[in-house]
Amino acid sequence: MTHKKIIVFSLFLIFNLSCFVGFSSEIIPNPDSRIFTIGEFILSNKTKINYSDNFKISGDFLKDFLKIESKLDKYSNQINFLNKDINNEEGYILEILEKNINIYSKTNKGAFYAVQTLRQLLPFQLENDKSIVKEFKVPCQIIKDSPKFKYRGMHLDVSRHMFSVDFIKKYIDALAMLKFNTFHWHLTEDQGWRIEIKKYPKLNTIGSYRDSTLVGHYTDKPIRYDKKKYGGYYSQKEVKDIVAFAKSREVLIIPEIEMPGHAQAAIASYPFLSCEQKQIGVASTWGVFKDIYCTRESTFTFLEDVIDEVMDLFPGKYIHIGGDEAPKNRWKKCNDCQNLIKSEKLKDEHELQSYFITRMEKYINSNGKKIIGWDEILDGGLAPNATVMSWRGESGGIKAAQMGHEVIMSPNANLYFDHYQSKKEGEPIAIGGFTPIEEVYNYNPIPKELDENDKKYIIGAQANVWTEYMNTSDHVEYMVFPRILALSEVLWSSNRTNFIEFKSRAKKYFKRLDKLDVNYSNHLEKEETK
Ligand code: ACM
Ligand code: ZN
């Protein structure tokens, strides 16, 4: 080794092995305000963390993250979780003084987000360091922060492809780190039913598996299949474990049980659910399928039973009932469906869909829960208490907001993370579209068309991750990161900067993602143009 190399190598060792690292920090999503003061707090294994039961989730998280011993007879300084009547229940003040770090919040949610911010003030090496904390300097400062939107969501389709329980937890963990509070879990589809339903076991023995999967893109010719059985489902025990994990990350899970369309796996399991009542298979290709739930009484009995089990598993107030992409071909030719149109004095099959959704809403409301549906639930009349998820652009969301309904914006042009993010050669196959990170960063969930009074109905936004073309968790991560960083800032930050500045923080954030073993894509170096 040359002399110069030895010096460089020694510096490298000092940087990596020294437990006394000075650093400057970057925060995503950008907080409301940050004021530096004089001095620094020295975080070490002599730091004591104090919290009462109402801050247990946040206190435990911080303790686990820092690997600080619980019982300290002698301590040098303290981190205190303190109750303060802050306006926003997810807001917080993080006050770093020389002798104390004080976290002020009204609820554990605020405290949890303060901890996620504090985490970013610490060296990224800590993200997967198994050793006990030695010493880190944290510059004294005061951060005041609160979210811009109350609904901050990420979706994942586990039906087109399924992912392990460990990956679902990793995904939820990443959401929480970026201050998302909702995980929309898309559990049923034409290509696979992924949640255990004890009353209808064939949903899992039959509906959870397909015989084969399309190879390549949907539009490729000739069409090819891999002829391999594919599938699986989450047992109720696993679902409970995931729900408990999400709670420890202040993430609410919204389960989606699709109806009346995207029901082919259910119909393959129980043919009585369809108009034609014929045996069909679980779908092995992608797209929109004609066999949807019939509107016979037996379908409603089935769906109410399914929803009963789902409601028992998920403590949150929302059940997503889908509602999208339900072709009416079968209903038009079905005596039972046509008779119902007549007896209920409905105009057409669109009103029949509205009848279907409204009836399920009544059942779900009577159990103290609320429904969310894709914007097609506006067709034929919106169910009275429904929240609308606007995906075919923003027009459905605008209409729903003007009717006084809550809206979650998820327009496909801006927030579909299954779209391509780069035009560079060699990108992995995607469904189509082009949604680069800049598009996500510049998205504003509040449409200009809405007047002041109606803007309040836009409760937030969500990105969707449909997995037709993502058959590994690595690929999901590649599509989600770093676009999720941009979305976190859209949803959380009132204090927006600009894309160039954001990019410099995002690049630094990559070091943290490296430590977390996240397979992010990196298209930040070269400007992408539309
Ligand atoms: C959807 O993308 N079909 C909601
Ligand atoms: Zn029918």
Coordinates of C-alpha atoms and ligand atoms in Angstrom, one line a residue:
M1 CA 0.0 0.0 0.0
T2 CA 1.3 3.5 -0.9
H3 CA 1.6 6.1 1.9
K4 CA -1.4 8.0 0.4
K5 CA -3.5 4.9 0.3
I6 CA -2.7 4.1 3.9
I7 CA -3.9 7.5 5.0
V8 CA -7.1 7.2 2.9
F9 CA -7.7 3.7 4.3
S10 CA -7.1 4.9 7.9
L11 CA -9.5 7.7 7.4
F12 CA -12.0 5.2 6.1
L13 CA -11.5 3.0 9.2
I14 CA -11.8 6.0 11.5
F15 CA -15.1 7.0 9.8
N16 CA -16.5 3.5 10.0
L17 CA -15.2 2.4 13.4
S18 CA -15.3 5.6 15.3
C19 CA -18.3 5.9 17.5
F20 CA -17.9 9.7 17.6
V21 CA -19.1 10.9 14.3
G22 CA -20.0 14.5 13.5
F23 CA -22.5 14.8 10.8
S24 CA -24.9 17.1 9.1
S25 CA -28.4 15.8 8.5
E26 CA -31.1 15.9 5.9
I27 CA -34.7 15.3 6.5
I28 CA -37.4 13.8 4.3
P29 CA -40.2 14.8 4.3
N30 CA -39.1 18.4 5.0
P31 CA -40.3 19.6 8.3
D32 CA -42.3 22.8 8.8
S33 CA -39.5 24.7 10.7
R34 CA -36.1 24.0 11.9
I35 CA -34.0 26.4 14.0
F36 CA -30.5 25.6 15.0
T37 CA -29.3 26.8 18.4
I38 CA -25.9 26.6 20.1
G39 CA -24.3 23.4 21.3
E40 CA -24.9 19.7 20.9
F41 CA -26.5 16.8 22.6
I42 CA -24.3 13.8 23.1
L43 CA -26.3 10.7 22.5
S44 CA -24.7 7.6 24.1
N45 CA -25.5 4.5 26.0
K46 CA -25.7 6.7 29.1
T47 CA -28.7 8.5 27.6
K48 CA -31.9 7.7 29.5
I49 CA -35.2 7.5 27.6
N50 CA -38.3 8.5 29.6
Y51 CA -41.8 7.8 28.5
S52 CA -45.2 7.1 30.0
D53 CA -47.6 4.4 28.7
N54 CA -49.3 6.7 26.2
F55 CA -46.0 7.1 24.4
K56 CA -45.0 3.5 24.7
I57 CA -45.0 2.7 20.9
S58 CA -42.7 5.6 20.2
G59 CA -40.5 5.1 23.2
D60 CA -40.1 1.4 22.5
F61 CA -39.3 2.1 18.9
L62 CA -36.5 4.6 19.8
K63 CA -35.1 2.3 22.4
D64 CA -35.0 -0.6 19.9
F65 CA -33.5 1.7 17.2
L66 CA -30.7 3.0 19.5
K67 CA -30.3 -0.3 21.4
I68 CA -30.1 1.6 24.6
E69 CA -30.4 -0.3 27.8
S70 CA -33.6 0.2 29.7
K71 CA -32.3 0.4 33.2
L72 CA -29.7 3.1 33.9
D73 CA -28.7 3.9 37.4
K74 CA -26.4 6.7 36.3
Y75 CA -27.1 8.7 33.2
S76 CA -25.6 11.6 31.5
N77 CA -28.6 13.1 29.7
Q78 CA -32.2 12.3 28.8
I79 CA -34.7 12.0 26.0
N80 CA -38.2 12.9 27.3
F81 CA -41.5 12.2 25.7
L82 CA -43.9 15.0 27.0
N83 CA -47.5 15.6 26.5
K84 CA -48.4 19.0 24.9
D85 CA -51.7 20.2 23.5
I86 CA -50.6 20.6 19.9
N87 CA -53.3 21.4 17.3
N88 CA -52.6 18.6 15.0
E89 CA -52.7 15.1 16.6
E90 CA -49.9 13.9 14.4
G91 CA -47.8 17.1 14.9
Y92 CA -44.8 17.4 17.2
I93 CA -42.0 19.6 18.5
L94 CA -38.5 18.1 18.7
E95 CA -36.4 20.2 21.0
I96 CA -32.7 19.2 21.1
L97 CA -30.9 20.9 24.0
E98 CA -27.5 20.2 25.4
K99 CA -28.7 18.2 28.4
N100 CA -32.1 17.0 27.1
I101 CA -34.0 16.0 24.0
N102 CA -37.7 16.9 24.5
I103 CA -40.3 15.4 22.3
Y104 CA -43.7 17.3 22.7
S105 CA -46.9 15.9 21.2
K106 CA -50.5 15.4 21.9
T107 CA -50.6 11.7 21.0
N108 CA -48.3 8.9 20.3
K109 CA -48.7 9.5 16.6
G110 CA -46.9 12.9 16.9
A111 CA -44.3 11.4 19.1
F112 CA -43.7 8.6 16.6
Y113 CA -43.1 11.1 13.8
A114 CA -40.7 13.1 16.1
V115 CA -38.7 9.8 16.5
Q116 CA -38.7 9.3 12.7
T117 CA -37.2 12.8 12.4
L118 CA -34.7 12.3 15.1
R119 CA -33.7 9.1 13.4
Q120 CA -32.6 11.1 10.4
L121 CA -30.5 13.4 12.6
L122 CA -28.4 10.3 13.4
P123 CA -25.8 8.7 11.2
F124 CA -27.3 6.4 8.6
Q125 CA -24.9 3.6 9.7
L126 CA -27.3 3.1 12.7
E127 CA -30.0 1.8 10.4
N128 CA -28.6 -1.7 10.5
D129 CA -26.0 -1.5 13.3
K130 CA -26.4 -4.3 15.7
S131 CA -24.2 -2.8 18.3
I132 CA -25.1 -0.7 21.3
V133 CA -24.9 3.0 20.7
K134 CA -21.6 4.6 21.8
E135 CA -21.6 8.3 21.2
F136 CA -23.1 10.6 18.6
K137 CA -23.3 14.4 18.6
V138 CA -26.7 15.8 17.7
P139 CA -26.6 19.6 17.0
C140 CA -29.0 21.6 19.2
Q141 CA -32.1 22.7 17.3
I142 CA -35.8 23.0 17.5
I143 CA -38.0 21.3 14.9
K144 CA -41.7 22.1 14.7
D145 CA -43.7 19.9 12.4
S146 CA -47.1 18.6 11.4
P147 CA -48.6 16.9 8.3
K148 CA -50.3 18.7 5.5
F149 CA -52.8 15.9 4.8
K150 CA -54.4 13.5 7.2
Y151 CA -54.5 10.6 4.7
R152 CA -51.1 9.6 3.6
G153 CA -51.3 6.2 1.8
M154 CA -49.4 3.6 -0.1
H155 CA -51.1 0.6 -1.8
L156 CA -49.8 -2.8 -2.6
D157 CA -51.4 -5.4 -4.9
V158 CA -50.5 -8.9 -3.5
S159 CA -52.9 -10.7 -5.8
R160 CA -51.2 -10.5 -9.2
H161 CA -48.0 -11.4 -7.3
M162 CA -47.7 -12.3 -3.6
F163 CA -45.0 -11.2 -1.2
S164 CA -43.8 -12.7 2.1
V165 CA -45.0 -11.6 5.5
D166 CA -41.5 -10.3 6.1
F167 CA -41.6 -8.1 3.0
I168 CA -45.1 -6.7 4.0
K169 CA -43.5 -5.7 7.3
K170 CA -40.5 -4.2 5.6
Y171 CA -42.9 -2.2 3.3
I172 CA -44.9 -1.0 6.3
D173 CA -41.7 -0.1 8.1
A174 CA -40.6 2.1 5.2
L175 CA -44.0 3.8 5.0
A176 CA -43.7 4.7 8.7
M177 CA -40.2 6.0 8.3
L178 CA -41.5 8.4 5.7
K179 CA -44.5 9.4 7.9
F180 CA -47.2 7.6 5.8
N181 CA -50.1 6.5 8.0
T182 CA -52.0 4.1 5.7
F183 CA -51.3 0.9 4.0
H184 CA -54.0 -0.1 1.4
W185 CA -53.7 -3.9 1.1
H186 CA -55.2 -5.1 -2.1
L187 CA -56.1 -8.7 -1.1
T188 CA -58.5 -10.1 -3.8
E189 CA -58.3 -10.2 -7.5
D190 CA -59.1 -12.3 -10.6
Q191 CA -55.6 -13.8 -10.4
G192 CA -55.7 -14.8 -6.7
W193 CA -57.5 -14.6 -3.4
R194 CA -55.0 -13.8 -0.7
I195 CA -56.7 -13.7 2.7
E196 CA -57.8 -16.8 4.6
I197 CA -61.6 -16.9 5.0
K198 CA -62.6 -19.7 7.4
K199 CA -66.2 -19.9 6.3
Y200 CA -65.3 -20.4 2.6
P201 CA -62.2 -22.6 2.5
K202 CA -62.3 -23.1 -1.3
L203 CA -61.3 -19.4 -1.6
N204 CA -58.0 -20.6 -0.3
T205 CA -57.7 -24.1 -1.7
I206 CA -58.9 -23.1 -5.1
G207 CA -59.0 -19.3 -5.4
S208 CA -55.5 -18.6 -4.0
Y209 CA -53.8 -20.5 -6.8
R210 CA -53.6 -20.1 -10.6
D211 CA -52.3 -22.8 -12.9
S212 CA -50.1 -20.6 -15.0
T213 CA -49.0 -17.0 -15.4
L214 CA -48.5 -14.9 -18.5
V215 CA -44.9 -14.4 -19.6
G216 CA -43.8 -11.0 -20.8
H217 CA -46.0 -8.1 -21.5
Y218 CA -49.8 -8.4 -22.0
T219 CA -49.5 -7.0 -25.5
D220 CA -46.7 -9.4 -26.6
K221 CA -47.5 -11.8 -29.5
P222 CA -47.6 -14.7 -29.4
I223 CA -49.0 -15.0 -26.0
R224 CA -47.0 -17.3 -23.7
Y225 CA -47.6 -18.8 -20.3
D226 CA -45.1 -20.3 -17.8
K227 CA -47.5 -23.3 -17.0
K228 CA -46.4 -23.1 -13.3
K229 CA -48.8 -23.2 -10.4
Y230 CA -48.6 -19.9 -8.5
G231 CA -50.2 -18.6 -5.4
G232 CA -50.7 -18.6 -1.7
Y233 CA -52.6 -16.6 0.9
Y234 CA -52.1 -14.9 4.2
S235 CA -53.5 -17.0 7.1
Q236 CA -55.6 -15.1 9.6
K237 CA -52.8 -15.6 12.1
E238 CA -50.4 -13.9 9.7
V239 CA -52.9 -11.1 9.1
K240 CA -53.2 -10.5 12.8
D241 CA -49.4 -10.4 13.1
I242 CA -49.1 -7.9 10.3
V243 CA -51.9 -5.7 11.8
A244 CA -50.1 -5.7 15.1
F245 CA -46.8 -4.8 13.4
A246 CA -48.6 -1.9 11.6
K247 CA -50.0 -0.7 14.9
S248 CA -46.4 -0.5 16.3
R249 CA -45.6 1.8 13.3
E250 CA -48.8 3.9 13.6
V251 CA -49.9 2.6 10.2
L252 CA -53.5 1.8 9.6
I253 CA -54.2 -1.0 7.2
I254 CA -57.2 -0.7 4.8
P255 CA -58.0 -4.2 3.4
E256 CA -59.6 -4.3 0.0
I257 CA -62.1 -6.9 -0.9
E258 CA -63.0 -6.2 -4.6
M259 CA -66.6 -6.2 -5.7
P260 CA -68.5 -6.6 -8.0
G261 CA -65.6 -7.0 -10.5
H262 CA -62.1 -8.5 -10.3
A263 CA -63.9 -11.5 -8.7
Q264 CA -62.7 -14.3 -10.9
A265 CA -60.7 -16.1 -8.2
A266 CA -63.8 -16.1 -5.9
I267 CA -66.0 -17.3 -8.7
A268 CA -63.5 -20.1 -9.6
S269 CA -63.8 -21.2 -6.0
Y270 CA -67.7 -20.9 -5.8
P271 CA -69.3 -20.7 -9.2
F272 CA -72.7 -19.9 -7.7
L273 CA -71.4 -16.4 -7.2
S274 CA -71.5 -15.6 -11.0
C275 CA -74.5 -15.0 -13.3
E276 CA -73.7 -18.0 -15.5
Q277 CA -72.8 -20.2 -12.5
K278 CA -70.2 -22.1 -14.7
Q279 CA -66.9 -23.4 -13.5
I280 CA -64.1 -21.1 -14.6
G281 CA -60.5 -20.9 -13.5
V282 CA -58.4 -18.4 -11.6
A283 CA -57.2 -15.9 -14.2
S284 CA -53.6 -16.5 -15.5
T285 CA -53.4 -13.3 -17.6
W286 CA -53.9 -9.6 -16.8
G287 CA -56.8 -7.3 -17.7
V288 CA -60.5 -6.9 -17.0
F289 CA -62.7 -9.9 -16.9
K290 CA -66.4 -10.3 -17.7
D291 CA -67.3 -12.8 -15.0
I292 CA -68.3 -10.6 -12.0
Y293 CA -70.4 -11.2 -8.9
C294 CA -74.1 -11.8 -9.8
T295 CA -76.5 -9.6 -7.7
R296 CA -78.4 -12.7 -6.4
E297 CA -79.1 -12.9 -2.6
S298 CA -76.5 -15.7 -2.3
T299 CA -73.8 -13.3 -3.4
F300 CA -74.7 -10.8 -0.7
T301 CA -74.8 -13.5 2.0
F302 CA -71.3 -14.6 0.8
L303 CA -69.9 -11.1 0.8
E304 CA -71.4 -10.2 4.2
D305 CA -69.8 -13.4 5.7
V306 CA -66.4 -12.5 4.1
I307 CA -66.7 -8.9 5.4
D308 CA -67.5 -10.2 8.9
E309 CA -64.2 -12.1 9.0
V310 CA -62.3 -9.1 7.5
M311 CA -63.8 -6.6 10.0
D312 CA -62.8 -8.9 12.9
L313 CA -59.2 -8.9 11.6
F314 CA -58.7 -5.2 10.8
P315 CA -59.4 -2.6 13.6
G316 CA -59.4 0.4 11.3
K317 CA -62.6 2.2 10.3
Y318 CA -62.3 1.7 6.6
I319 CA -63.1 -1.3 4.3
H320 CA -62.2 -0.8 0.7
I321 CA -64.8 -2.5 -1.5
G322 CA -63.1 -1.9 -4.9
G323 CA -65.9 -1.1 -7.4
D324 CA -63.6 -0.5 -10.4
E325 CA -63.6 -2.1 -13.8
A326 CA -66.8 -4.2 -13.6
P327 CA -68.1 -4.9 -17.1
K328 CA -71.8 -5.3 -17.3
N329 CA -72.0 -7.9 -20.1
R330 CA -73.1 -10.7 -17.8
W331 CA -75.6 -8.6 -15.8
K332 CA -77.3 -7.6 -19.1
K333 CA -78.0 -11.2 -19.9
C334 CA -78.8 -12.5 -16.5
N335 CA -82.5 -13.0 -15.5
D336 CA -81.8 -12.6 -11.8
C337 CA -79.9 -9.3 -12.4
Q338 CA -82.6 -8.0 -14.8
N339 CA -85.4 -8.9 -12.4
L340 CA -83.6 -7.0 -9.6
I341 CA -83.3 -4.0 -11.9
K342 CA -87.1 -4.1 -12.4
S343 CA -88.1 -4.8 -8.8
E344 CA -85.8 -2.1 -7.5
K345 CA -87.0 0.3 -10.2
L346 CA -83.4 0.9 -11.4
K347 CA -82.6 2.6 -14.7
D348 CA -79.8 0.3 -15.9
E349 CA -76.8 -1.8 -14.9
H350 CA -75.0 1.2 -13.7
E351 CA -77.7 1.8 -11.2
L352 CA -77.6 -1.9 -10.3
Q353 CA -73.9 -1.4 -9.5
S354 CA -74.8 1.6 -7.3
Y355 CA -77.5 -0.6 -5.6
F356 CA -74.8 -3.3 -5.0
I357 CA -72.3 -0.9 -3.5
T358 CA -74.9 1.0 -1.5
R359 CA -76.3 -2.3 0.0
M360 CA -72.8 -3.4 1.0
E361 CA -72.2 0.1 2.4
K362 CA -75.3 -0.2 4.6
Y363 CA -74.0 -3.5 5.9
I364 CA -70.6 -2.2 6.6
N365 CA -71.9 1.1 8.2
S366 CA -74.2 -1.0 10.4
N367 CA -71.0 -2.6 11.8
G368 CA -69.6 0.8 12.6
K369 CA -67.2 1.0 9.6
K370 CA -67.0 3.1 6.5
I371 CA -66.4 2.2 2.8
I372 CA -63.9 3.4 0.3
G373 CA -64.3 2.7 -3.4
W374 CA -62.6 3.5 -6.6
D375 CA -64.2 6.3 -8.6
E376 CA -66.4 4.0 -10.6
I377 CA -68.7 3.9 -7.5
L378 CA -69.9 7.4 -8.7
D379 CA -71.5 5.7 -11.7
G380 CA -75.2 5.2 -11.2
G381 CA -75.2 7.2 -7.9
L382 CA -72.7 7.4 -5.1
A383 CA -73.4 5.4 -1.9
P384 CA -74.3 8.0 0.8
N385 CA -71.3 7.8 3.1
A386 CA -68.6 6.5 0.8
T387 CA -65.1 7.9 0.5
V388 CA -63.9 8.0 -3.2
M389 CA -60.5 7.0 -4.4
S390 CA -60.0 8.9 -7.6
W391 CA -57.7 6.9 -10.0
R392 CA -59.0 7.7 -13.5
G393 CA -57.6 11.2 -13.2
E394 CA -59.0 13.7 -10.8
S395 CA -62.5 14.2 -12.2
G396 CA -64.2 11.6 -10.1
G397 CA -62.5 13.1 -7.0
I398 CA -63.6 16.6 -7.9
K399 CA -67.2 15.5 -8.5
A400 CA -67.3 13.6 -5.2
A401 CA -65.8 16.5 -3.2
Q402 CA -68.4 18.8 -4.7
M403 CA -71.0 16.4 -3.4
G404 CA -69.5 16.6 0.1
H405 CA -67.8 13.2 0.1
E406 CA -64.3 12.6 1.3
V407 CA -61.7 12.0 -1.4
I408 CA -58.4 10.3 -1.7
M409 CA -56.5 11.4 -4.8
S410 CA -54.6 8.6 -6.7
P411 CA -54.6 9.7 -10.3
N412 CA -52.9 7.2 -12.6
A413 CA -50.9 9.8 -14.5
N414 CA -49.2 11.1 -11.3
L415 CA -49.3 8.4 -8.7
Y416 CA -49.3 5.0 -10.4
F417 CA -45.9 3.5 -9.4
D418 CA -46.4 0.6 -11.8
H419 CA -45.7 3.1 -14.6
Y420 CA -42.2 3.5 -16.1
Q421 CA -40.1 6.0 -14.2
S422 CA -37.4 6.5 -16.8
K423 CA -37.0 6.3 -20.5
K424 CA -33.4 4.9 -20.2
E425 CA -32.7 1.7 -21.9
G426 CA -32.8 -1.4 -19.8
E427 CA -35.6 -0.5 -17.5
P428 CA -37.4 -3.6 -16.3
I429 CA -40.7 -4.3 -18.0
A430 CA -43.6 -2.3 -16.7
I431 CA -47.3 -2.0 -17.5
G432 CA -46.8 1.2 -19.5
G433 CA -47.2 4.9 -18.7
F434 CA -44.5 7.3 -17.7
T435 CA -44.4 8.8 -14.2
P436 CA -40.9 10.1 -13.3
I437 CA -40.1 11.1 -9.8
E438 CA -40.4 14.8 -10.8
E439 CA -44.0 14.3 -11.8
V440 CA -44.7 12.8 -8.3
Y441 CA -42.9 15.6 -6.6
N442 CA -44.9 18.3 -8.4
Y443 CA -48.2 16.7 -7.8
N444 CA -50.7 18.7 -5.8
P445 CA -53.7 16.6 -4.5
I446 CA -55.9 19.7 -4.3
P447 CA -57.3 20.4 -7.8
K448 CA -57.6 24.0 -8.9
E449 CA -61.2 23.4 -10.0
L450 CA -62.4 23.1 -6.4
D451 CA -63.6 26.1 -4.6
E452 CA -62.4 26.9 -1.1
N453 CA -65.2 25.2 0.7
D454 CA -64.8 21.9 -1.2
K455 CA -61.1 21.6 -0.8
K456 CA -61.4 20.3 2.7
Y457 CA -62.9 17.0 1.3
I458 CA -59.6 16.1 -0.2
I459 CA -58.2 14.2 2.8
G460 CA -55.0 13.1 1.1
A461 CA -53.5 11.0 -1.6
Q462 CA -52.0 7.6 -2.3
A463 CA -49.7 5.9 -4.8
N464 CA -50.8 2.5 -6.2
V465 CA -48.5 -0.4 -6.8
W466 CA -50.1 -3.0 -9.1
T467 CA -47.9 -6.0 -9.4
E468 CA -48.7 -7.7 -12.7
Y469 CA -45.1 -7.0 -13.8
M470 CA -43.4 -7.2 -10.4
N471 CA -42.9 -10.8 -9.4
T472 CA -40.2 -10.1 -6.8
S473 CA -40.0 -7.8 -3.8
D474 CA -36.8 -6.4 -5.2
H475 CA -38.8 -5.2 -8.2
V476 CA -41.5 -3.7 -6.0
E477 CA -38.8 -1.7 -4.2
Y478 CA -37.3 -0.6 -7.5
M479 CA -40.7 0.8 -8.6
V480 CA -41.5 2.3 -5.2
F481 CA -38.2 3.9 -4.3
P482 CA -37.4 6.8 -4.6
R483 CA -40.8 7.9 -5.9
I484 CA -42.2 7.3 -2.4
L485 CA -39.8 9.9 -1.0
A486 CA -41.3 12.5 -3.4
L487 CA -44.8 11.5 -2.4
S488 CA -44.0 11.7 1.3
E489 CA -43.1 15.3 0.8
V490 CA -46.3 16.0 -1.2
L491 CA -48.4 14.6 1.6
W492 CA -46.5 15.8 4.7
S493 CA -44.7 19.0 4.0
S494 CA -46.2 22.4 4.0
N495 CA -42.7 23.7 3.7
R496 CA -42.0 22.7 0.1
T497 CA -38.7 23.7 -1.6
N498 CA -38.2 22.7 -5.2
F499 CA -37.3 19.6 -7.1
I500 CA -33.6 20.4 -7.4
E501 CA -33.2 20.9 -3.7
F502 CA -35.3 17.8 -3.0
K503 CA -33.1 15.7 -5.2
S504 CA -30.0 16.6 -3.2
R505 CA -31.7 15.4 0.0
A506 CA -33.0 12.3 -1.8
K507 CA -29.5 11.3 -2.9
K508 CA -28.3 11.5 0.6
Y509 CA -31.3 9.5 1.8
F510 CA -30.1 6.7 -0.5
K511 CA -27.3 5.9 2.0
R512 CA -30.0 5.2 4.6
L513 CA -31.8 3.0 2.0
D514 CA -28.6 1.1 1.3
K515 CA -28.3 0.3 5.0
L516 CA -31.9 -0.8 5.0
D517 CA -31.2 -3.1 2.0
V518 CA -33.8 -1.3 -0.2
N519 CA -33.4 -1.9 -3.9
Y520 CA -34.2 1.7 -5.0
S521 CA -33.8 2.8 -8.6
N522 CA -31.6 5.8 -9.2
H523 CA -32.6 8.1 -12.0
L524 CA -31.8 11.3 -10.2
E525 CA -28.5 12.0 -12.0
K526 CA -29.9 12.8 -15.4
E527 CA -33.0 15.0 -15.9
E528 CA -35.8 13.0 -17.3
T529 CA -38.1 14.8 -19.7
K530 CA -41.6 13.9 -20.7
Ligands
ACM1 C1 -57.5 0.5 -10.9 O1 -56.4 0.9 -11.2 N1 -58.2 -0.3 -11.6 C2 -58.1 1.1 -9.7
ZN2 ZN -76.7 -12.1 -12.4

